[in-house]
Amino acid sequence: MTALDLSSPVAVVGTGTMGQGIAQVALVAGHRVRLYDAVQGRAQEAAAAIGARLDRLVAKERLTAADRDAAHERLLPAVDLAELADCSLVVEAVLERLDAKQELFRALEDVVGEDCLLATNTSSLSVTAIGGALRSPGRLVGLHFFNPAPLLPLVEVVSGFATDVSSATRAYEMARAWGKTPVACADTPGFIVNRIARPFYAEAFAVYEAQGADPATIDAVLRESGGFRMGAFELTDLIGQDVNESVTHSVWQSFFQDVRFTPSLAQRRLVEAGRLGRKSGQGWYDYGDDAEPAEPHTAEKARPPAYVVAEGDLGPASELLALIRETGIAVREEDEDHGTRLVLPSGGQLALADGQTSVEFRDVVYFDLALDYRRATRIALSASQDTAPQTLAEAIGLFQALGKDVSVIGDVPGMIVARTVARIVDLAHDAVAKGVATEEDIDTAMRLGVNYPLGPFEWSRRLGRNWAYALLDDLHLRDPSGRYAPSLALYRHAYASDKREGSTS
């Protein structure tokens, strides 16, 4: 099965931002494109807006004037659905309401030919439910573009319960022919990206709600330690708090209020207050003309320790030992089968976040996970009220000696980056086990769809097969609500590794 021939006309129904973007993608790929909107005059307005964007591409030398002129000739606003009769593909980008989409596709079935592929760009509704209203649901497929469609490469190709394999294959090949990177997935709430990305927002909000840290500090740690392009608070301000919360609520409801997807009460209050982010001038942050930028908490300068004692190799943080030596701080190594921590001159200990809390132990400071400890510019530390001030000071001084800014947060199990990554890894394993998508497509989707520095399975391989399971298991003991209970898929993944290595644990 191949992509649509360029001689085949393509239609886009719905001429908002997403509809215009999809139309532009098809147009630049070489198709004749028909634009239709139920509101009179909007298709013509959308065509003019697309034409203006093509003009800007010419000005930026990303499109030749000849190609622009040819594209203008191929773009045709339609005033009636009947004008879409000869189209080989119709992409719907109308209001996110099930009844509206079903009504549209029923009308299209009376207009287009039997071999016309029908596609919905829904981001939150069930493709299966949309297709359930059709006489021939096998030709309906989900084509979830990401905004802005002309710029972002990812397209989720979603097969509903009744979608024919041939229809999904045609849609996949068409997206690739249009210069996009398609990933195939089953019709599950949130598809790939909006399902697996939920912990990125949820865990940041949970740390905030537990008064572990303020939004600016959490965002800084996610960026400067975790390697994420934006923090959760600034990203939801950009998306719109109402939009982000709506997607979270939709996924939660669709999974029968699964506690793993529970929305944030703090975000709900923000939406109720009308603080929707950049578009309203205020969200988690203030965007007024006179607003001062929010600064993360950064610890005052502290004296570094003269030496540290390494018990074990520090696991995922093992590269820290080389960095410490490079500063001239002595590293004394002790062979400990299960040791993964540093002992400081004061006698206190420094350990990588593992889902436990500092208050459980005598004089332990936790440090957060980093994507790359050498390149990270900030590290978060966690201590309890019982942690000796000297131990915390030595921990701060050690990371400052490595050239890092240090943020001290509350005694939050799993801290910020570690618990976020562990939950993303868990949801990804669960999705593969349930046939949502392949490991490769999930990694591709999360890197391209939300700009994660690594895909969940890339994280998993880097951190070790048992790392996410062990951290979540410890978190689950401290919060038995079920939110952090490792999935059976992650358990099997970790346990299989133990058996291969000959473990009897």
Short mmCIF file of C-alpha atoms in Angstrom, two decimals:
data_model
loop_
_atom_site.label_atom_id
_atom_site.label_comp_id
_atom_site.label_asym_id
_atom_site.label_seq_id
_atom_site.Cartn_x
_atom_site.Cartn_y
_atom_site.Cartn_z
CA MET A 1 0.00 0.00 0.00
CA THR A 2 1.47 3.37 -1.02
CA ALA A 3 0.75 6.99 -0.21
CA LEU A 4 -1.89 8.94 -2.06
CA ASP A 5 -0.98 9.98 -5.58
CA LEU A 6 -0.29 13.71 -5.85
CA SER A 7 -3.03 13.96 -8.44
CA SER A 8 -5.53 13.02 -5.74
CA PRO A 9 -7.30 15.99 -4.18
CA VAL A 10 -7.22 16.26 -0.40
CA ALA A 11 -9.83 18.04 1.71
CA VAL A 12 -9.55 19.60 5.14
CA VAL A 13 -12.75 20.30 7.04
CA GLY A 14 -12.42 22.86 9.81
CA THR A 15 -10.29 25.93 9.19
CA GLY A 16 -8.94 26.85 12.61
CA THR A 17 -5.23 26.92 13.40
CA MET A 18 -4.83 23.15 13.12
CA GLY A 19 -6.95 22.81 10.00
CA GLN A 20 -4.98 25.53 8.25
CA GLY A 21 -1.72 23.90 9.29
CA ILE A 22 -2.72 20.48 7.96
CA ALA A 23 -3.91 22.04 4.72
CA GLN A 24 -0.57 23.82 4.33
CA VAL A 25 1.32 20.55 4.83
CA ALA A 26 -0.73 18.77 2.14
CA LEU A 27 -0.45 21.76 -0.17
CA VAL A 28 3.33 22.05 0.07
CA ALA A 29 3.58 18.28 -0.50
CA GLY A 30 1.98 18.86 -3.92
CA HIS A 31 -1.71 18.01 -3.50
CA ARG A 32 -4.72 19.97 -4.61
CA VAL A 33 -6.37 20.99 -1.35
CA ARG A 34 -10.00 21.87 -0.76
CA LEU A 35 -10.87 23.80 2.40
CA TYR A 36 -14.33 23.60 3.90
CA ASP A 37 -15.86 25.19 6.98
CA ALA A 38 -19.49 25.15 8.04
CA VAL A 39 -19.31 28.87 8.82
CA GLN A 40 -19.74 30.84 5.63
CA GLY A 41 -16.66 32.78 4.53
CA ARG A 42 -14.19 31.07 6.86
CA ALA A 43 -12.75 28.80 4.19
CA GLN A 44 -11.90 31.84 2.06
CA GLU A 45 -10.33 33.57 5.08
CA ALA A 46 -8.29 30.45 5.84
CA ALA A 47 -7.08 30.24 2.24
CA ALA A 48 -5.90 33.85 2.45
CA ALA A 49 -4.12 33.15 5.73
CA ILE A 50 -2.36 30.10 4.26
CA GLY A 51 -1.37 32.18 1.24
CA ALA A 52 0.18 34.78 3.54
CA ARG A 53 2.18 32.07 5.33
CA LEU A 54 3.45 30.77 1.99
CA ASP A 55 4.55 34.32 1.15
CA ARG A 56 6.54 34.42 4.40
CA LEU A 57 8.20 31.12 3.50
CA VAL A 58 9.31 32.65 0.22
CA ALA A 59 10.67 35.70 2.06
CA LYS A 60 12.67 33.35 4.31
CA GLU A 61 13.91 31.44 1.24
CA ARG A 62 12.27 28.22 2.44
CA LEU A 63 10.03 28.07 -0.62
CA THR A 64 10.54 29.27 -4.17
CA ALA A 65 8.22 31.84 -5.66
CA ALA A 66 7.30 29.36 -8.40
CA ASP A 67 6.34 26.69 -5.86
CA ARG A 68 4.29 29.25 -3.94
CA ASP A 69 2.41 30.31 -7.05
CA ALA A 70 1.71 26.68 -7.93
CA ALA A 71 0.47 26.06 -4.38
CA HIS A 72 -1.84 29.06 -4.61
CA GLU A 73 -3.36 27.51 -7.75
CA ARG A 74 -3.96 24.20 -5.96
CA LEU A 75 -5.72 25.73 -2.93
CA LEU A 76 -9.48 25.87 -3.41
CA PRO A 77 -12.01 27.00 -0.76
CA ALA A 78 -15.26 25.04 -0.91
CA VAL A 79 -18.70 26.43 -0.07
CA ASP A 80 -20.46 23.06 0.09
CA LEU A 81 -19.50 19.55 1.22
CA ALA A 82 -20.57 18.27 -2.20
CA GLU A 83 -17.44 19.90 -3.65
CA LEU A 84 -15.33 17.29 -1.81
CA ALA A 85 -16.87 14.40 -3.77
CA ASP A 86 -13.72 13.51 -5.75
CA CYS A 87 -11.29 13.73 -2.82
CA SER A 88 -9.21 10.67 -1.90
CA LEU A 89 -8.66 11.89 1.65
CA VAL A 90 -10.70 14.10 3.96
CA VAL A 91 -9.09 15.25 7.22
CA GLU A 92 -11.41 16.58 9.92
CA ALA A 93 -10.19 19.28 12.31
CA VAL A 94 -13.43 20.57 13.82
CA LEU A 95 -14.57 21.16 17.38
CA GLU A 96 -13.53 18.45 19.90
CA ARG A 97 -17.06 17.16 20.38
CA LEU A 98 -18.00 13.59 19.61
CA ASP A 99 -21.46 14.43 18.26
CA ALA A 100 -20.07 17.14 15.95
CA LYS A 101 -17.46 14.81 14.48
CA GLN A 102 -19.88 11.92 14.04
CA GLU A 103 -22.40 14.15 12.29
CA LEU A 104 -19.71 15.45 9.93
CA PHE A 105 -18.44 12.01 8.96
CA ARG A 106 -21.96 10.70 8.40
CA ALA A 107 -22.51 13.59 6.01
CA LEU A 108 -19.19 12.91 4.28
CA GLU A 109 -20.12 9.26 3.69
CA ASP A 110 -23.01 10.49 1.55
CA VAL A 111 -20.65 12.65 -0.52
CA VAL A 112 -17.27 10.99 -1.08
CA GLY A 113 -16.45 7.78 -2.92
CA GLU A 114 -16.16 4.41 -1.23
CA ASP A 115 -12.36 4.42 -1.54
CA CYS A 116 -11.95 7.85 0.13
CA LEU A 117 -9.89 7.69 3.32
CA LEU A 118 -11.46 9.56 6.24
CA ALA A 119 -9.23 10.91 9.01
CA THR A 120 -9.85 12.68 12.30
CA ASN A 121 -7.29 14.93 13.94
CA THR A 122 -8.82 14.44 17.38
CA SER A 123 -6.38 14.64 20.29
CA SER A 124 -8.69 13.48 23.07
CA LEU A 125 -11.70 11.61 21.68
CA SER A 126 -11.93 7.94 20.80
CA VAL A 127 -11.36 7.20 17.12
CA THR A 128 -13.43 4.05 17.65
CA ALA A 129 -16.37 6.08 19.00
CA ILE A 130 -16.19 8.54 16.11
CA GLY A 131 -16.17 5.69 13.63
CA GLY A 132 -18.98 3.91 15.42
CA ALA A 133 -21.49 6.22 13.75
CA LEU A 134 -20.34 5.33 10.21
CA ARG A 135 -21.61 2.73 7.77
CA SER A 136 -18.00 1.89 6.88
CA PRO A 137 -15.90 2.55 9.99
CA GLY A 138 -12.97 0.62 8.52
CA ARG A 139 -11.89 3.61 6.44
CA LEU A 140 -11.69 6.00 9.40
CA VAL A 141 -8.27 6.55 10.96
CA GLY A 142 -6.83 9.01 13.44
CA LEU A 143 -4.23 11.43 12.10
CA HIS A 144 -3.09 13.40 15.13
CA PHE A 145 -0.86 16.27 14.02
CA PHE A 146 0.89 18.44 16.59
CA ASN A 147 0.60 22.21 16.63
CA PRO A 148 1.97 23.97 14.60
CA ALA A 149 1.44 21.25 12.02
CA PRO A 150 3.77 22.69 9.34
CA LEU A 151 6.69 22.75 11.80
CA LEU A 152 6.35 19.77 14.12
CA PRO A 153 7.32 16.47 12.48
CA LEU A 154 5.30 13.98 14.51
CA VAL A 155 1.98 12.47 13.41
CA GLU A 156 0.26 9.79 15.49
CA VAL A 157 -1.55 7.37 13.16
CA VAL A 158 -4.32 5.92 15.31
CA SER A 159 -6.18 2.73 14.48
CA GLY A 160 -9.66 2.50 15.95
CA PHE A 161 -11.14 -0.86 16.89
CA ALA A 162 -12.78 -1.12 13.45
CA THR A 163 -10.08 0.60 11.35
CA ASP A 164 -8.90 -1.54 8.44
CA VAL A 165 -5.19 -2.31 8.35
CA SER A 166 -5.10 -1.00 4.78
CA SER A 167 -6.54 2.34 5.89
CA ALA A 168 -3.95 2.74 8.66
CA THR A 169 -1.17 1.79 6.24
CA ARG A 170 -2.33 4.32 3.64
CA ALA A 171 -2.47 7.04 6.28
CA TYR A 172 0.98 6.13 7.62
CA GLU A 173 2.59 6.19 4.18
CA MET A 174 0.82 9.42 3.30
CA ALA A 175 2.13 11.16 6.41
CA ARG A 176 5.63 10.00 5.56
CA ALA A 177 5.26 11.20 1.97
CA TRP A 178 4.27 14.60 3.36
CA GLY A 179 7.63 14.82 5.13
CA LYS A 180 6.31 13.87 8.56
CA THR A 181 7.48 11.20 11.01
CA PRO A 182 4.50 8.91 11.60
CA VAL A 183 4.12 6.55 14.55
CA ALA A 184 1.47 3.86 14.70
CA CYS A 185 -0.66 3.42 17.79
CA ALA A 186 -3.86 1.81 18.99
CA ASP A 187 -6.91 3.82 19.97
CA THR A 188 -6.22 4.36 23.66
CA PRO A 189 -6.92 7.47 25.80
CA GLY A 190 -4.26 10.07 25.03
CA PHE A 191 -2.80 7.87 22.25
CA ILE A 192 0.99 7.84 22.85
CA VAL A 193 2.14 11.34 23.74
CA ASN A 194 -0.78 12.62 25.81
CA ARG A 195 -0.91 9.33 27.72
CA ILE A 196 2.77 8.96 28.57
CA ALA A 197 3.44 12.68 29.13
CA ARG A 198 0.97 13.00 32.02
CA PRO A 199 3.59 12.41 34.79
CA PHE A 200 5.75 15.26 33.50
CA TYR A 201 3.05 17.67 34.61
CA ALA A 202 1.54 15.63 37.43
CA GLU A 203 4.73 15.05 39.40
CA ALA A 204 5.82 18.68 39.17
CA PHE A 205 2.41 19.75 40.46
CA ALA A 206 2.55 17.09 43.20
CA VAL A 207 5.91 18.38 44.48
CA TYR A 208 4.46 21.89 44.50
CA GLU A 209 1.29 20.79 46.31
CA ALA A 210 3.44 19.04 48.93
CA GLN A 211 5.27 22.37 49.40
CA GLY A 212 8.49 20.70 48.32
CA ALA A 213 9.49 23.58 46.05
CA ASP A 214 8.09 26.58 44.19
CA PRO A 215 7.29 26.51 40.44
CA ALA A 216 10.44 28.40 39.37
CA THR A 217 12.69 25.98 41.26
CA ILE A 218 10.91 22.88 39.96
CA ASP A 219 11.09 24.20 36.39
CA ALA A 220 14.78 25.04 36.74
CA VAL A 221 15.58 21.54 38.03
CA LEU A 222 13.63 19.88 35.19
CA ARG A 223 15.51 21.98 32.63
CA GLU A 224 18.99 22.24 34.08
CA SER A 225 19.24 18.79 35.64
CA GLY A 226 16.67 16.71 33.75
CA GLY A 227 17.52 18.11 30.33
CA PHE A 228 13.90 18.89 29.44
CA ARG A 229 13.50 21.88 27.15
CA MET A 230 10.91 23.54 29.40
CA GLY A 231 9.68 22.96 32.92
CA ALA A 232 6.14 21.77 33.60
CA PHE A 233 4.87 25.10 34.93
CA GLU A 234 6.19 27.26 32.11
CA LEU A 235 5.09 24.71 29.51
CA THR A 236 1.51 24.55 30.78
CA ASP A 237 1.44 28.35 30.88
CA LEU A 238 2.41 28.27 27.20
CA ILE A 239 -0.10 25.56 26.26
CA GLY A 240 -2.86 27.16 28.35
CA GLN A 241 -3.84 25.84 31.76
CA ASP A 242 -7.39 25.17 30.58
CA VAL A 243 -6.19 23.18 27.58
CA ASN A 244 -3.65 21.15 29.54
CA GLU A 245 -6.07 20.43 32.37
CA SER A 246 -8.77 19.43 29.90
CA VAL A 247 -6.50 16.83 28.31
CA THR A 248 -5.47 15.50 31.73
CA HIS A 249 -9.10 15.29 32.82
CA SER A 250 -10.09 13.55 29.58
CA VAL A 251 -7.38 10.90 29.95
CA TRP A 252 -8.26 10.38 33.63
CA GLN A 253 -11.96 9.95 32.87
CA SER A 254 -11.28 7.71 29.89
CA PHE A 255 -9.23 5.40 32.11
CA PHE A 256 -12.16 5.19 34.56
CA GLN A 257 -10.51 7.66 36.95
CA ASP A 258 -7.29 5.66 37.24
CA VAL A 259 -5.33 7.25 40.12
CA ARG A 260 -2.18 7.32 37.97
CA PHE A 261 -3.78 10.05 35.86
CA THR A 262 -5.49 12.07 38.61
CA PRO A 263 -5.64 15.79 37.72
CA SER A 264 -4.01 18.43 39.94
CA LEU A 265 -6.21 20.36 42.36
CA ALA A 266 -3.76 23.27 42.24
CA GLN A 267 -4.11 23.46 38.46
CA ARG A 268 -7.91 23.27 38.78
CA ARG A 269 -7.85 26.29 41.10
CA LEU A 270 -5.69 28.16 38.60
CA VAL A 271 -8.20 27.51 35.83
CA GLU A 272 -11.12 28.48 38.05
CA ALA A 273 -9.36 31.76 38.81
CA GLY A 274 -9.01 32.49 35.08
CA ARG A 275 -5.21 32.35 35.29
CA LEU A 276 -4.74 30.41 32.08
CA GLY A 277 -1.10 31.27 31.37
CA ARG A 278 0.44 33.49 28.75
CA LYS A 279 -2.82 34.06 26.89
CA SER A 280 -4.49 35.58 29.97
CA GLY A 281 -1.38 37.37 31.26
CA GLN A 282 -1.04 35.20 34.35
CA GLY A 283 -0.80 31.52 35.17
CA TRP A 284 1.78 29.92 37.38
CA TYR A 285 3.84 32.97 36.46
CA ASP A 286 2.97 36.64 35.95
CA TYR A 287 3.36 37.89 32.37
CA GLY A 288 2.44 41.51 33.02
CA ASP A 289 4.61 44.26 31.58
CA ASP A 290 6.04 45.13 34.99
CA ALA A 291 6.34 41.57 36.29
CA GLU A 292 9.68 40.44 37.65
CA PRO A 293 10.83 37.05 36.35
CA ALA A 294 10.50 34.32 38.95
CA GLU A 295 13.87 33.03 40.11
CA PRO A 296 14.59 29.49 41.37
CA HIS A 297 15.87 28.91 44.87
CA THR A 298 19.66 28.72 44.73
CA ALA A 299 21.74 27.90 47.81
CA GLU A 300 24.35 30.28 49.15
CA LYS A 301 28.01 29.45 48.67
CA ALA A 302 29.28 26.67 50.93
CA ARG A 303 32.70 25.16 51.59
CA PRO A 304 33.28 21.85 49.75
CA PRO A 305 34.39 18.78 51.71
CA ALA A 306 38.05 17.79 51.65
CA TYR A 307 37.17 14.23 50.66
CA VAL A 308 34.30 11.81 50.18
CA VAL A 309 34.06 8.08 50.69
CA ALA A 310 32.32 6.21 47.86
CA GLU A 311 30.37 3.15 48.90
CA GLY A 312 29.69 1.37 45.63
CA ASP A 313 29.61 2.95 42.17
CA LEU A 314 26.58 5.29 42.65
CA GLY A 315 24.62 3.46 39.94
CA PRO A 316 23.14 5.93 37.41
CA ALA A 317 25.19 8.71 39.04
CA SER A 318 28.54 6.89 38.74
CA GLU A 319 30.04 9.61 36.53
CA LEU A 320 30.02 11.90 39.57
CA LEU A 321 33.08 10.11 40.96
CA ALA A 322 35.22 11.21 38.01
CA LEU A 323 33.87 14.77 38.25
CA ILE A 324 34.69 14.93 41.95
CA ARG A 325 38.24 13.76 41.35
CA GLU A 326 38.69 16.38 38.62
CA THR A 327 38.02 19.14 41.17
CA GLY A 328 40.86 17.88 43.38
CA ILE A 329 38.53 16.47 46.06
CA ALA A 330 39.81 13.09 47.17
CA VAL A 331 37.59 10.06 46.58
CA ARG A 332 38.16 7.08 48.85
CA GLU A 333 36.44 3.98 47.56
CA GLU A 334 35.04 1.18 49.68
CA ASP A 335 33.81 -2.02 48.11
CA GLU A 336 30.18 -2.32 49.16
CA ASP A 337 28.00 -4.84 47.35
CA HIS A 338 24.86 -2.78 47.88
CA GLY A 339 26.35 0.62 48.54
CA THR A 340 25.36 3.47 46.25
CA ARG A 341 26.15 6.54 48.32
CA LEU A 342 28.86 8.97 49.36
CA VAL A 343 29.93 9.41 52.97
CA LEU A 344 30.90 12.98 53.85
CA PRO A 345 33.58 14.03 56.36
CA SER A 346 30.87 14.90 58.91
CA GLY A 347 29.70 11.30 58.79
CA GLY A 348 26.51 12.19 56.95
CA GLN A 349 25.62 10.48 53.69
CA LEU A 350 24.74 11.67 50.20
CA ALA A 351 22.56 9.36 48.09
CA LEU A 352 20.80 9.39 44.72
CA ALA A 353 17.02 9.81 44.99
CA ASP A 354 15.49 6.35 45.41
CA GLY A 355 11.89 6.90 46.50
CA GLN A 356 12.70 7.07 50.20
CA THR A 357 12.84 10.15 52.44
CA SER A 358 15.67 11.73 54.41
CA VAL A 359 13.68 11.67 57.65
CA GLU A 360 13.80 7.87 57.66
CA PHE A 361 17.55 7.78 58.10
CA ARG A 362 20.18 9.35 60.30
CA ASP A 363 21.77 12.25 58.48
CA VAL A 364 21.11 11.53 54.80
CA VAL A 365 20.90 14.12 52.01
CA TYR A 366 19.41 12.99 48.71
CA PHE A 367 20.40 14.39 45.32
CA ASP A 368 18.25 14.26 42.20
CA LEU A 369 18.71 12.41 38.93
CA ALA A 370 20.40 14.26 36.08
CA LEU A 371 20.34 13.53 32.36
CA ASP A 372 24.09 14.18 32.25
CA TYR A 373 25.88 15.05 35.49
CA ARG A 374 28.80 16.61 33.63
CA ARG A 375 26.63 18.99 31.60
CA ALA A 376 23.95 19.64 34.21
CA THR A 377 24.08 23.19 35.53
CA ARG A 378 21.82 22.65 38.54
CA ILE A 379 21.31 19.86 41.07
CA ALA A 380 18.49 19.54 43.59
CA LEU A 381 19.18 18.31 47.11
CA SER A 382 16.60 17.06 49.60
CA ALA A 383 16.98 17.03 53.38
CA SER A 384 14.72 16.67 56.40
CA GLN A 385 14.47 18.78 59.53
CA ASP A 386 16.67 16.20 61.27
CA THR A 387 19.53 16.46 58.78
CA ALA A 388 22.64 17.93 60.40
CA PRO A 389 23.36 21.43 59.05
CA GLN A 390 27.01 20.45 58.50
CA THR A 391 26.00 17.48 56.33
CA LEU A 392 23.75 19.64 54.16
CA ALA A 393 26.45 22.32 53.90
CA GLU A 394 29.03 19.77 52.78
CA ALA A 395 26.62 18.36 50.19
CA ILE A 396 25.91 21.84 48.85
CA GLY A 397 29.62 22.69 48.73
CA LEU A 398 30.44 19.45 46.92
CA PHE A 399 28.07 20.12 44.02
CA GLN A 400 29.03 23.77 43.89
CA ALA A 401 32.65 22.65 43.53
CA LEU A 402 31.48 20.71 40.46
CA GLY A 403 30.19 23.97 38.97
CA LYS A 404 26.52 23.40 39.70
CA ASP A 405 23.89 25.69 41.12
CA VAL A 406 22.20 23.92 44.00
CA SER A 407 18.50 24.03 44.87
CA VAL A 408 17.50 22.61 48.25
CA ILE A 409 13.94 21.30 48.22
CA GLY A 410 11.75 19.67 50.86
CA ASP A 411 11.98 16.05 51.95
CA VAL A 412 10.09 14.77 48.90
CA PRO A 413 10.49 11.06 48.08
CA GLY A 414 11.81 10.60 44.58
CA MET A 415 12.54 14.34 44.39
CA ILE A 416 11.71 15.96 41.03
CA VAL A 417 13.49 14.51 37.99
CA ALA A 418 13.83 10.97 39.37
CA ARG A 419 10.15 10.42 40.15
CA THR A 420 9.09 12.05 36.88
CA VAL A 421 11.35 9.88 34.73
CA ALA A 422 10.44 6.72 36.66
CA ARG A 423 6.73 7.26 36.08
CA ILE A 424 7.23 8.06 32.39
CA VAL A 425 9.26 4.86 32.00
CA ASP A 426 6.54 2.88 33.80
CA LEU A 427 3.70 4.20 31.62
CA ALA A 428 5.76 3.48 28.51
CA HIS A 429 6.35 -0.16 29.50
CA ASP A 430 2.67 -0.50 30.35
CA ALA A 431 1.68 0.91 26.95
CA VAL A 432 3.86 -1.57 25.06
CA ALA A 433 2.54 -4.47 27.13
CA LYS A 434 -1.02 -3.44 26.25
CA GLY A 435 -0.32 -3.17 22.53
CA VAL A 436 -0.58 0.60 22.26
CA ALA A 437 2.65 1.03 20.29
CA THR A 438 6.16 -0.33 19.89
CA GLU A 439 9.13 0.76 22.02
CA GLU A 440 10.68 2.47 19.01
CA ASP A 441 7.52 4.41 18.14
CA ILE A 442 7.04 5.48 21.76
CA ASP A 443 10.60 6.80 22.00
CA THR A 444 10.16 8.62 18.68
CA ALA A 445 6.83 10.09 19.74
CA MET A 446 8.10 11.43 23.06
CA ARG A 447 11.23 12.96 21.55
CA LEU A 448 9.47 14.59 18.61
CA GLY A 449 6.05 15.25 20.10
CA VAL A 450 7.10 16.89 23.37
CA ASN A 451 10.86 17.39 22.87
CA TYR A 452 11.99 15.02 25.62
CA PRO A 453 15.78 14.69 25.75
CA LEU A 454 15.45 10.88 25.66
CA GLY A 455 12.64 8.49 24.93
CA PRO A 456 11.34 6.45 27.89
CA PHE A 457 13.09 3.28 26.75
CA GLU A 458 16.31 5.17 26.10
CA TRP A 459 16.07 6.41 29.71
CA SER A 460 15.32 2.88 30.89
CA ARG A 461 18.36 1.39 29.18
CA ARG A 462 20.62 4.14 30.49
CA LEU A 463 19.39 3.89 34.09
CA GLY A 464 19.27 0.12 34.35
CA ARG A 465 16.41 -2.32 34.08
CA ASN A 466 15.54 -2.32 37.78
CA TRP A 467 15.97 1.39 38.53
CA ALA A 468 12.46 2.69 37.76
CA TYR A 469 10.77 -0.30 39.38
CA ALA A 470 12.78 0.02 42.61
CA LEU A 471 12.13 3.74 42.91
CA LEU A 472 8.39 3.44 42.27
CA ASP A 473 8.11 0.48 44.64
CA ASP A 474 9.64 2.61 47.41
CA LEU A 475 7.34 5.51 46.52
CA HIS A 476 4.33 3.21 46.59
CA LEU A 477 5.20 2.13 50.14
CA ARG A 478 5.13 5.77 51.21
CA ASP A 479 2.04 6.69 49.18
CA PRO A 480 -0.14 3.55 48.92
CA SER A 481 -2.86 5.34 46.95
CA GLY A 482 -1.84 3.38 43.85
CA ARG A 483 -0.47 6.42 42.05
CA TYR A 484 3.08 5.05 42.21
CA ALA A 485 2.37 1.31 42.11
CA PRO A 486 4.67 -0.10 39.40
CA SER A 487 2.82 -1.70 36.51
CA LEU A 488 2.95 -5.43 35.98
CA ALA A 489 4.87 -4.75 32.76
CA LEU A 490 7.61 -2.88 34.64
CA TYR A 491 7.72 -5.60 37.30
CA ARG A 492 8.20 -8.25 34.63
CA HIS A 493 10.89 -6.15 32.96
CA ALA A 494 12.85 -5.79 36.20
CA TYR A 495 12.32 -9.36 37.39
CA ALA A 496 13.33 -10.87 34.04
CA SER A 497 16.60 -8.93 34.30
CA ASP A 498 17.24 -10.33 37.79
CA LYS A 499 16.66 -13.90 36.58
CA ARG A 500 19.03 -13.48 33.64
CA GLU A 501 21.69 -12.24 36.03
CA GLY A 502 21.16 -15.26 38.27
CA SER A 503 19.53 -13.39 41.14
CA THR A 504 17.27 -15.24 43.55
CA SER A 505 15.79 -12.10 45.05
#
